[in-house]
Amino acid sequence: MNDPVERGQPVLVRYADDFVILCATGQGEVLRQRLTRWLTARGLKLNEEKTRLVDSRKGFAFLGFRLRWQPSRVNGKWYVHVEASGRSQQRLRAAVRGKLNHWTLGQRTPAVVTGLNRLLRGWSGYFHYRHSSRVMGKLNWYVRDRVKRWLWRKHGQTRALWSDYPDEQLHGRYGLWPLPERAAWKSPKAPNAL
């Protein structure tokens, strides 16, 4: 009972004019009515089409993220798990396929990799948050696999795909930018400035 929701304290997660209120079971409708009164007093109103009550233990999507309450594997305490939603991941995979297909085989490799890196950095800038390590790891594998297949076709290779283009070569020689697999809050602290 260490998390605020289990103790009965609702938690507001907001981005601009979109927000989610995480609360204990049974509090949702009361908080919705309270919020409606508060907004009405200020001349505002909820978008009824977008407003809904959901069980956060089953999870829900919010601004491209998937949020759900789940227990920690380390200490068993409940927390809000936040990662890129499956739909957001699928959109990135589709965008990568759009940059690495038979129409781009005639383009110069540095130009294609630069465009791909721009896509990956932008996606990472938005989704590299909280519990993103697992998702970033899966997507790194996917991107590397697509780049290897693209290079293999571009260079007309007939030998084994994996031995011709090891990961180190993709990042070193070709300059592929890897999605960060370490959550920002787990990164080692920078040394103190002198």
PDB file of N, CA and C in Angstrom, residues 97-148:
ATOM      1  N   ARG A  97      10.094   0.805 -42.611  1.00  0.00           N
ATOM      2  CA  ARG A  97       9.898   0.087 -43.881  1.00  0.00           C
ATOM      3  C   ARG A  97       9.790   1.071 -45.046  1.00  0.00           C
ATOM      4  N   GLY A  98       9.169   2.230 -44.784  1.00  0.00           N
ATOM      5  CA  GLY A  98       9.040   3.243 -45.831  1.00  0.00           C
ATOM      6  C   GLY A  98      10.379   3.818 -46.255  1.00  0.00           C
ATOM      7  N   LYS A  99      11.349   3.826 -45.352  1.00  0.00           N
ATOM      8  CA  LYS A  99      12.677   4.352 -45.676  1.00  0.00           C
ATOM      9  C   LYS A  99      13.615   3.274 -46.211  1.00  0.00           C
ATOM     10  N   LEU A 100      13.303   2.026 -45.905  1.00  0.00           N
ATOM     11  CA  LEU A 100      14.179   0.916 -46.316  1.00  0.00           C
ATOM     12  C   LEU A 100      13.383  -0.064 -47.176  1.00  0.00           C
ATOM     13  N   ASN A 101      13.147   0.299 -48.422  1.00  0.00           N
ATOM     14  CA  ASN A 101      12.396  -0.584 -49.320  1.00  0.00           C
ATOM     15  C   ASN A 101      13.054  -0.584 -50.698  1.00  0.00           C
ATOM     16  N   HIS A 102      12.456  -1.280 -51.632  1.00  0.00           N
ATOM     17  CA  HIS A 102      13.086  -1.401 -52.951  1.00  0.00           C
ATOM     18  C   HIS A 102      13.161  -0.073 -53.704  1.00  0.00           C
ATOM     19  N   TRP A 103      12.324   0.903 -53.354  1.00  0.00           N
ATOM     20  CA  TRP A 103      12.390   2.201 -54.024  1.00  0.00           C
ATOM     21  C   TRP A 103      13.608   3.004 -53.584  1.00  0.00           C
ATOM     22  N   THR A 104      14.142   2.711 -52.389  1.00  0.00           N
ATOM     23  CA  THR A 104      15.282   3.491 -51.886  1.00  0.00           C
ATOM     24  C   THR A 104      16.617   2.790 -52.147  1.00  0.00           C
ATOM     25  N   LEU A 105      16.602   1.610 -52.768  1.00  0.00           N
ATOM     26  CA  LEU A 105      17.855   0.888 -53.016  1.00  0.00           C
ATOM     27  C   LEU A 105      18.809   1.675 -53.914  1.00  0.00           C
ATOM     28  N   GLY A 106      18.298   2.518 -54.782  1.00  0.00           N
ATOM     29  CA  GLY A 106      19.147   3.308 -55.681  1.00  0.00           C
ATOM     30  C   GLY A 106      19.730   4.555 -55.036  1.00  0.00           C
ATOM     31  N   GLN A 107      19.272   4.900 -53.847  1.00  0.00           N
ATOM     32  CA  GLN A 107      19.797   6.085 -53.162  1.00  0.00           C
ATOM     33  C   GLN A 107      21.115   5.759 -52.467  1.00  0.00           C
ATOM     34  N   ARG A 108      21.894   6.797 -52.209  1.00  0.00           N
ATOM     35  CA  ARG A 108      23.167   6.610 -51.521  1.00  0.00           C
ATOM     36  C   ARG A 108      22.905   6.201 -50.070  1.00  0.00           C
ATOM     37  N   THR A 109      23.683   5.264 -49.585  1.00  0.00           N
ATOM     38  CA  THR A 109      23.509   4.736 -48.230  1.00  0.00           C
ATOM     39  C   THR A 109      23.570   5.830 -47.164  1.00  0.00           C
ATOM     40  N   PRO A 110      24.562   6.756 -47.187  1.00  0.00           N
ATOM     41  CA  PRO A 110      24.592   7.784 -46.136  1.00  0.00           C
ATOM     42  C   PRO A 110      23.316   8.630 -46.080  1.00  0.00           C
ATOM     43  N   ALA A 111      22.737   8.924 -47.239  1.00  0.00           N
ATOM     44  CA  ALA A 111      21.507   9.726 -47.268  1.00  0.00           C
ATOM     45  C   ALA A 111      20.344   8.957 -46.649  1.00  0.00           C
ATOM     46  N   VAL A 112      20.231   7.665 -46.947  1.00  0.00           N
ATOM     47  CA  VAL A 112      19.152   6.850 -46.403  1.00  0.00           C
ATOM     48  C   VAL A 112      19.314   6.690 -44.896  1.00  0.00           C
ATOM     49  N   VAL A 113      20.549   6.423 -44.451  1.00  0.00           N
ATOM     50  CA  VAL A 113      20.803   6.255 -43.012  1.00  0.00           C
ATOM     51  C   VAL A 113      20.558   7.568 -42.263  1.00  0.00           C
ATOM     52  N   THR A 114      20.922   8.695 -42.869  1.00  0.00           N
ATOM     53  CA  THR A 114      20.666   9.993 -42.240  1.00  0.00           C
ATOM     54  C   THR A 114      19.172  10.218 -42.044  1.00  0.00           C
ATOM     55  N   GLY A 115      18.385   9.913 -43.062  1.00  0.00           N
ATOM     56  CA  GLY A 115      16.929  10.043 -42.934  1.00  0.00           C
ATOM     57  C   GLY A 115      16.362   9.091 -41.896  1.00  0.00           C
ATOM     58  N   LEU A 116      16.884   7.880 -41.856  1.00  0.00           N
ATOM     59  CA  LEU A 116      16.446   6.897 -40.861  1.00  0.00           C
ATOM     60  C   LEU A 116      16.811   7.362 -39.459  1.00  0.00           C
ATOM     61  N   ASN A 117      18.032   7.879 -39.286  1.00  0.00           N
ATOM     62  CA  ASN A 117      18.459   8.374 -37.977  1.00  0.00           C
ATOM     63  C   ASN A 117      17.584   9.522 -37.497  1.00  0.00           C
ATOM     64  N   ARG A 118      17.202  10.403 -38.407  1.00  0.00           N
ATOM     65  CA  ARG A 118      16.326  11.518 -38.046  1.00  0.00           C
ATOM     66  C   ARG A 118      14.992  10.992 -37.507  1.00  0.00           C
ATOM     67  N   LEU A 119      14.458   9.982 -38.175  1.00  0.00           N
ATOM     68  CA  LEU A 119      13.211   9.357 -37.733  1.00  0.00           C
ATOM     69  C   LEU A 119      13.380   8.729 -36.345  1.00  0.00           C
ATOM     70  N   LEU A 120      14.458   7.964 -36.158  1.00  0.00           N
ATOM     71  CA  LEU A 120      14.690   7.275 -34.887  1.00  0.00           C
ATOM     72  C   LEU A 120      14.914   8.253 -33.741  1.00  0.00           C
ATOM     73  N   ARG A 121      15.656   9.317 -33.989  1.00  0.00           N
ATOM     74  CA  ARG A 121      15.902  10.312 -32.925  1.00  0.00           C
ATOM     75  C   ARG A 121      14.598  11.021 -32.526  1.00  0.00           C
ATOM     76  N   GLY A 122      13.793  11.362 -33.510  1.00  0.00           N
ATOM     77  CA  GLY A 122      12.518  12.013 -33.197  1.00  0.00           C
ATOM     78  C   GLY A 122      11.601  11.104 -32.404  1.00  0.00           C
ATOM     79  N   TRP A 123      11.500   9.857 -32.821  1.00  0.00           N
ATOM     80  CA  TRP A 123      10.641   8.901 -32.122  1.00  0.00           C
ATOM     81  C   TRP A 123      11.149   8.682 -30.706  1.00  0.00           C
ATOM     82  N   SER A 124      12.458   8.518 -30.582  1.00  0.00           N
ATOM     83  CA  SER A 124      13.066   8.307 -29.268  1.00  0.00           C
ATOM     84  C   SER A 124      12.885   9.525 -28.363  1.00  0.00           C
ATOM     85  N   GLY A 125      12.999  10.712 -28.935  1.00  0.00           N
ATOM     86  CA  GLY A 125      12.833  11.928 -28.134  1.00  0.00           C
ATOM     87  C   GLY A 125      11.475  11.991 -27.460  1.00  0.00           C
ATOM     88  N   TYR A 126      10.471  11.436 -28.112  1.00  0.00           N
ATOM     89  CA  TYR A 126       9.128  11.436 -27.534  1.00  0.00           C
ATOM     90  C   TYR A 126       8.898  10.238 -26.622  1.00  0.00           C
ATOM     91  N   PHE A 127       9.355   9.055 -27.025  1.00  0.00           N
ATOM     92  CA  PHE A 127       8.997   7.825 -26.309  1.00  0.00           C
ATOM     93  C   PHE A 127      10.050   7.298 -25.349  1.00  0.00           C
ATOM     94  N   HIS A 128      11.241   7.890 -25.300  1.00  0.00           N
ATOM     95  CA  HIS A 128      12.265   7.421 -24.343  1.00  0.00           C
ATOM     96  C   HIS A 128      11.928   7.993 -22.973  1.00  0.00           C
ATOM     97  N   TYR A 129      11.068   7.278 -22.300  1.00  0.00           N
ATOM     98  CA  TYR A 129      10.523   7.772 -21.045  1.00  0.00           C
ATOM     99  C   TYR A 129      10.213   6.586 -20.143  1.00  0.00           C
ATOM    100  N   ARG A 130      10.510   6.724 -18.911  1.00  0.00           N
ATOM    101  CA  ARG A 130      10.179   5.755 -17.862  1.00  0.00           C
ATOM    102  C   ARG A 130      10.628   4.338 -18.198  1.00  0.00           C
ATOM    103  N   HIS A 131       9.710   3.466 -18.547  1.00  0.00           N
ATOM    104  CA  HIS A 131       9.987   2.034 -18.681  1.00  0.00           C
ATOM    105  C   HIS A 131      10.126   1.636 -20.148  1.00  0.00           C
ATOM    106  N   SER A 132      10.987   2.354 -20.871  1.00  0.00           N
ATOM    107  CA  SER A 132      11.065   2.168 -22.316  1.00  0.00           C
ATOM    108  C   SER A 132      12.130   1.170 -22.760  1.00  0.00           C
ATOM    109  N   SER A 133      12.923   0.643 -21.848  1.00  0.00           N
ATOM    110  CA  SER A 133      14.064  -0.197 -22.235  1.00  0.00           C
ATOM    111  C   SER A 133      13.657  -1.418 -23.058  1.00  0.00           C
ATOM    112  N   ARG A 134      12.641  -2.135 -22.631  1.00  0.00           N
ATOM    113  CA  ARG A 134      12.219  -3.349 -23.341  1.00  0.00           C
ATOM    114  C   ARG A 134      11.756  -3.020 -24.761  1.00  0.00           C
ATOM    115  N   VAL A 135      10.934  -1.990 -24.890  1.00  0.00           N
ATOM    116  CA  VAL A 135      10.424  -1.585 -26.204  1.00  0.00           C
ATOM    117  C   VAL A 135      11.566  -1.113 -27.102  1.00  0.00           C
ATOM    118  N   MET A 136      12.454  -0.297 -26.558  1.00  0.00           N
ATOM    119  CA  MET A 136      13.580   0.204 -27.358  1.00  0.00           C
ATOM    120  C   MET A 136      14.473  -0.947 -27.814  1.00  0.00           C
ATOM    121  N   GLY A 137      14.684  -1.937 -26.961  1.00  0.00           N
ATOM    122  CA  GLY A 137      15.491  -3.092 -27.333  1.00  0.00           C
ATOM    123  C   GLY A 137      14.878  -3.867 -28.486  1.00  0.00           C
ATOM    124  N   LYS A 138      13.561  -4.112 -28.397  1.00  0.00           N
ATOM    125  CA  LYS A 138      12.869  -4.827 -29.477  1.00  0.00           C
ATOM    126  C   LYS A 138      12.948  -4.041 -30.784  1.00  0.00           C
ATOM    127  N   LEU A 139      12.756  -2.735 -30.704  1.00  0.00           N
ATOM    128  CA  LEU A 139      12.768  -1.920 -31.916  1.00  0.00           C
ATOM    129  C   LEU A 139      14.172  -1.791 -32.493  1.00  0.00           C
ATOM    130  N   ASN A 140      15.194  -1.752 -31.633  1.00  0.00           N
ATOM    131  CA  ASN A 140      16.570  -1.744 -32.147  1.00  0.00           C
ATOM    132  C   ASN A 140      16.834  -2.998 -32.960  1.00  0.00           C
ATOM    133  N   TRP A 141      16.398  -4.138 -32.439  1.00  0.00           N
ATOM    134  CA  TRP A 141      16.587  -5.385 -33.176  1.00  0.00           C
ATOM    135  C   TRP A 141      15.879  -5.294 -34.530  1.00  0.00           C
ATOM    136  N   TYR A 142      14.655  -4.777 -34.534  1.00  0.00           N
ATOM    137  CA  TYR A 142      13.887  -4.666 -35.776  1.00  0.00           C
ATOM    138  C   TYR A 142      14.597  -3.753 -36.780  1.00  0.00           C
ATOM    139  N   VAL A 143      15.050  -2.579 -36.323  1.00  0.00           N
ATOM    140  CA  VAL A 143      15.696  -1.618 -37.221  1.00  0.00           C
ATOM    141  C   VAL A 143      16.976  -2.215 -37.786  1.00  0.00           C
ATOM    142  N   ARG A 144      17.790  -2.827 -36.932  1.00  0.00           N
ATOM    143  CA  ARG A 144      19.037  -3.435 -37.419  1.00  0.00           C
ATOM    144  C   ARG A 144      18.742  -4.514 -38.460  1.00  0.00           C
ATOM    145  N   ASP A 145      17.742  -5.339 -38.202  1.00  0.00           N
ATOM    146  CA  ASP A 145      17.367  -6.387 -39.140  1.00  0.00           C
ATOM    147  C   ASP A 145      16.958  -5.785 -40.484  1.00  0.00           C
ATOM    148  N   ARG A 146      16.150  -4.720 -40.458  1.00  0.00           N
ATOM    149  CA  ARG A 146      15.710  -4.089 -41.716  1.00  0.00           C
ATOM    150  C   ARG A 146      16.885  -3.466 -42.462  1.00  0.00           C
ATOM    151  N   VAL A 147      17.795  -2.822 -41.726  1.00  0.00           N
ATOM    152  CA  VAL A 147      18.960  -2.210 -42.376  1.00  0.00           C
ATOM    153  C   VAL A 147      19.828  -3.286 -42.998  1.00  0.00           C
ATOM    154  N   LYS A 148      20.044  -4.386 -42.296  1.00  0.00           N
ATOM    155  CA  LYS A 148      20.850  -5.491 -42.845  1.00  0.00           C
ATOM    156  C   LYS A 148      20.225  -6.031 -44.121  1.00  0.00           C
TER     157      LYS A 148
END
